[in-house]
Amino acid sequence: QVQLVESGGGLVQAGGSLRLSCAASGLTFGSYTMGWFRQAPGEEREFVAGISRSGGNTEYADSVKGRVTISRDNAARRVYLQMNSLKPEDTAVYYCAAKLSWFISRLTNYDYWGQGTQVTVSS
């Protein structure tokens, strides 16, 4: 059974930082492209960042580029999202996702999803 479990969310003031973590189990982690998505109330789920199977390639949404870094540790079966200079508009539930693919996808067509972790940024 595949499980993706996010952690690290919370309440932070604008300008602050958070590091999200996603622990994967039940899959051959190194065979999966990983992504972080977010969904704010009343909004569609949107791509935040993605990382290739080896970690050699990354992609970011324009809205977070320069403030966010995605990384992965294949030995630990974890993917991370370091978020700095947080803004109130970053407030959302953040989801980790896995896709059996060579390529990073910005679409929500991932194979597995976590339950999400809430990030709230106060002004």
Short mmCIF file of C-alpha atoms in Angstrom, two decimals:
data_model
loop_
_atom_site.label_atom_id
_atom_site.label_comp_id
_atom_site.label_asym_id
_atom_site.label_seq_id
_atom_site.Cartn_x
_atom_site.Cartn_y
_atom_site.Cartn_z
CA GLN A 1 0.00 0.00 0.00
CA VAL A 2 1.46 3.31 -1.09
CA GLN A 3 1.51 6.06 1.49
CA LEU A 4 2.69 9.64 1.24
CA VAL A 5 2.66 11.47 4.55
CA GLU A 6 3.31 15.20 4.71
CA SER A 7 4.51 17.08 7.77
CA GLY A 8 5.95 20.44 8.69
CA GLY A 9 3.03 22.73 8.04
CA GLY A 10 1.85 25.32 10.51
CA LEU A 11 1.20 28.97 11.21
CA VAL A 12 3.93 31.43 10.35
CA GLN A 13 4.17 35.19 9.98
CA ALA A 14 4.75 36.79 6.62
CA GLY A 15 8.44 36.72 5.77
CA GLY A 16 8.99 33.54 7.73
CA SER A 17 10.06 30.09 6.63
CA LEU A 18 8.78 26.53 6.77
CA ARG A 19 10.21 23.22 5.66
CA LEU A 20 7.69 20.64 4.53
CA SER A 21 8.58 16.97 4.44
CA CYS A 22 6.92 14.03 2.71
CA ALA A 23 7.69 10.46 3.72
CA ALA A 24 6.95 7.79 1.14
CA SER A 25 6.36 4.10 1.64
CA GLY A 26 5.04 1.20 -0.43
CA LEU A 27 6.66 2.28 -3.69
CA THR A 28 10.04 2.22 -5.38
CA PHE A 29 10.72 5.82 -4.48
CA GLY A 30 13.58 6.38 -6.87
CA SER A 31 11.36 5.49 -9.81
CA TYR A 32 8.94 8.34 -9.14
CA THR A 33 8.99 11.97 -10.04
CA MET A 34 7.77 13.90 -7.02
CA GLY A 35 5.75 17.05 -6.85
CA TRP A 36 4.34 19.52 -4.37
CA PHE A 37 0.96 21.07 -5.03
CA ARG A 38 -1.23 23.39 -3.01
CA GLN A 39 -4.89 24.19 -2.77
CA ALA A 40 -6.38 27.26 -1.16
CA PRO A 41 -10.07 27.42 -0.15
CA GLY A 42 -12.27 27.85 -3.19
CA GLU A 43 -9.34 27.44 -5.56
CA GLU A 44 -8.12 24.65 -7.78
CA ARG A 45 -5.13 22.57 -6.81
CA GLU A 46 -2.00 24.09 -8.34
CA PHE A 47 1.55 23.01 -9.03
CA VAL A 48 4.21 24.42 -6.72
CA ALA A 49 7.38 22.46 -7.47
CA GLY A 50 8.57 19.19 -8.96
CA ILE A 51 11.73 17.14 -8.88
CA SER A 52 12.95 14.38 -11.16
CA ARG A 53 13.71 10.86 -10.07
CA SER A 54 17.38 11.48 -9.46
CA GLY A 55 16.89 14.99 -8.14
CA GLY A 56 18.88 16.44 -10.99
CA ASN A 57 16.04 18.45 -12.45
CA THR A 58 13.58 20.73 -10.71
CA GLU A 59 10.74 23.00 -11.78
CA TYR A 60 8.90 25.73 -9.94
CA ALA A 61 5.74 27.71 -10.36
CA ASP A 62 6.42 31.34 -11.19
CA SER A 63 4.62 32.41 -8.02
CA VAL A 64 7.19 30.69 -5.78
CA LYS A 65 10.35 30.77 -7.87
CA GLY A 66 13.27 32.14 -5.87
CA ARG A 67 11.52 31.55 -2.55
CA VAL A 68 11.05 27.79 -2.59
CA THR A 69 13.44 24.85 -2.99
CA ILE A 70 12.42 21.27 -3.60
CA SER A 71 14.83 18.46 -2.76
CA ARG A 72 14.73 14.72 -2.21
CA ASP A 73 16.63 12.03 -0.37
CA ASN A 74 16.09 8.75 -2.19
CA ALA A 75 17.82 6.71 0.51
CA ALA A 76 15.45 8.15 3.12
CA ARG A 77 12.47 8.03 0.76
CA ARG A 78 11.64 11.64 1.47
CA VAL A 79 10.98 14.80 -0.50
CA TYR A 80 11.23 18.27 1.00
CA LEU A 81 9.94 21.74 0.27
CA GLN A 82 11.87 24.60 1.83
CA MET A 83 9.76 27.75 1.73
CA ASN A 84 11.22 31.14 2.57
CA SER A 85 9.89 34.69 2.49
CA LEU A 86 6.38 33.36 2.90
CA LYS A 87 3.45 35.53 1.92
CA PRO A 88 -0.20 35.42 3.01
CA GLU A 89 -1.08 34.24 -0.50
CA ASP A 90 0.96 31.10 0.15
CA THR A 91 -1.71 30.01 2.62
CA ALA A 92 -3.07 26.65 1.45
CA VAL A 93 -3.07 22.94 2.06
CA TYR A 94 0.13 21.55 0.59
CA TYR A 95 0.14 18.11 -0.97
CA CYS A 96 2.95 15.76 -1.87
CA ALA A 97 2.44 13.63 -4.99
CA ALA A 98 4.26 10.85 -6.83
CA LYS A 99 4.23 10.10 -10.55
CA LEU A 100 5.79 7.09 -12.24
CA SER A 101 7.50 9.08 -14.95
CA TRP A 102 10.83 10.32 -16.25
CA PHE A 103 9.41 13.82 -16.55
CA ILE A 104 8.15 16.45 -14.15
CA SER A 105 4.50 17.20 -14.70
CA ARG A 106 2.80 20.45 -13.71
CA LEU A 107 -0.59 18.82 -14.08
CA THR A 108 -2.43 16.99 -11.33
CA ASN A 109 -2.12 13.66 -13.17
CA TYR A 110 0.03 12.12 -10.46
CA ASP A 111 -0.42 8.53 -9.38
CA TYR A 112 -0.39 8.96 -5.61
CA TRP A 113 -1.22 11.79 -3.24
CA GLY A 114 -0.73 12.51 0.41
CA GLN A 115 -3.41 13.87 2.72
CA GLY A 116 -1.91 17.33 2.83
CA THR A 117 -0.51 19.66 5.46
CA GLN A 118 -1.92 23.10 6.23
CA VAL A 119 0.28 26.15 5.80
CA THR A 120 -1.09 29.43 7.09
CA VAL A 121 0.80 32.69 6.66
CA SER A 122 -0.41 35.63 8.70
CA SER A 123 0.13 39.23 7.60
#
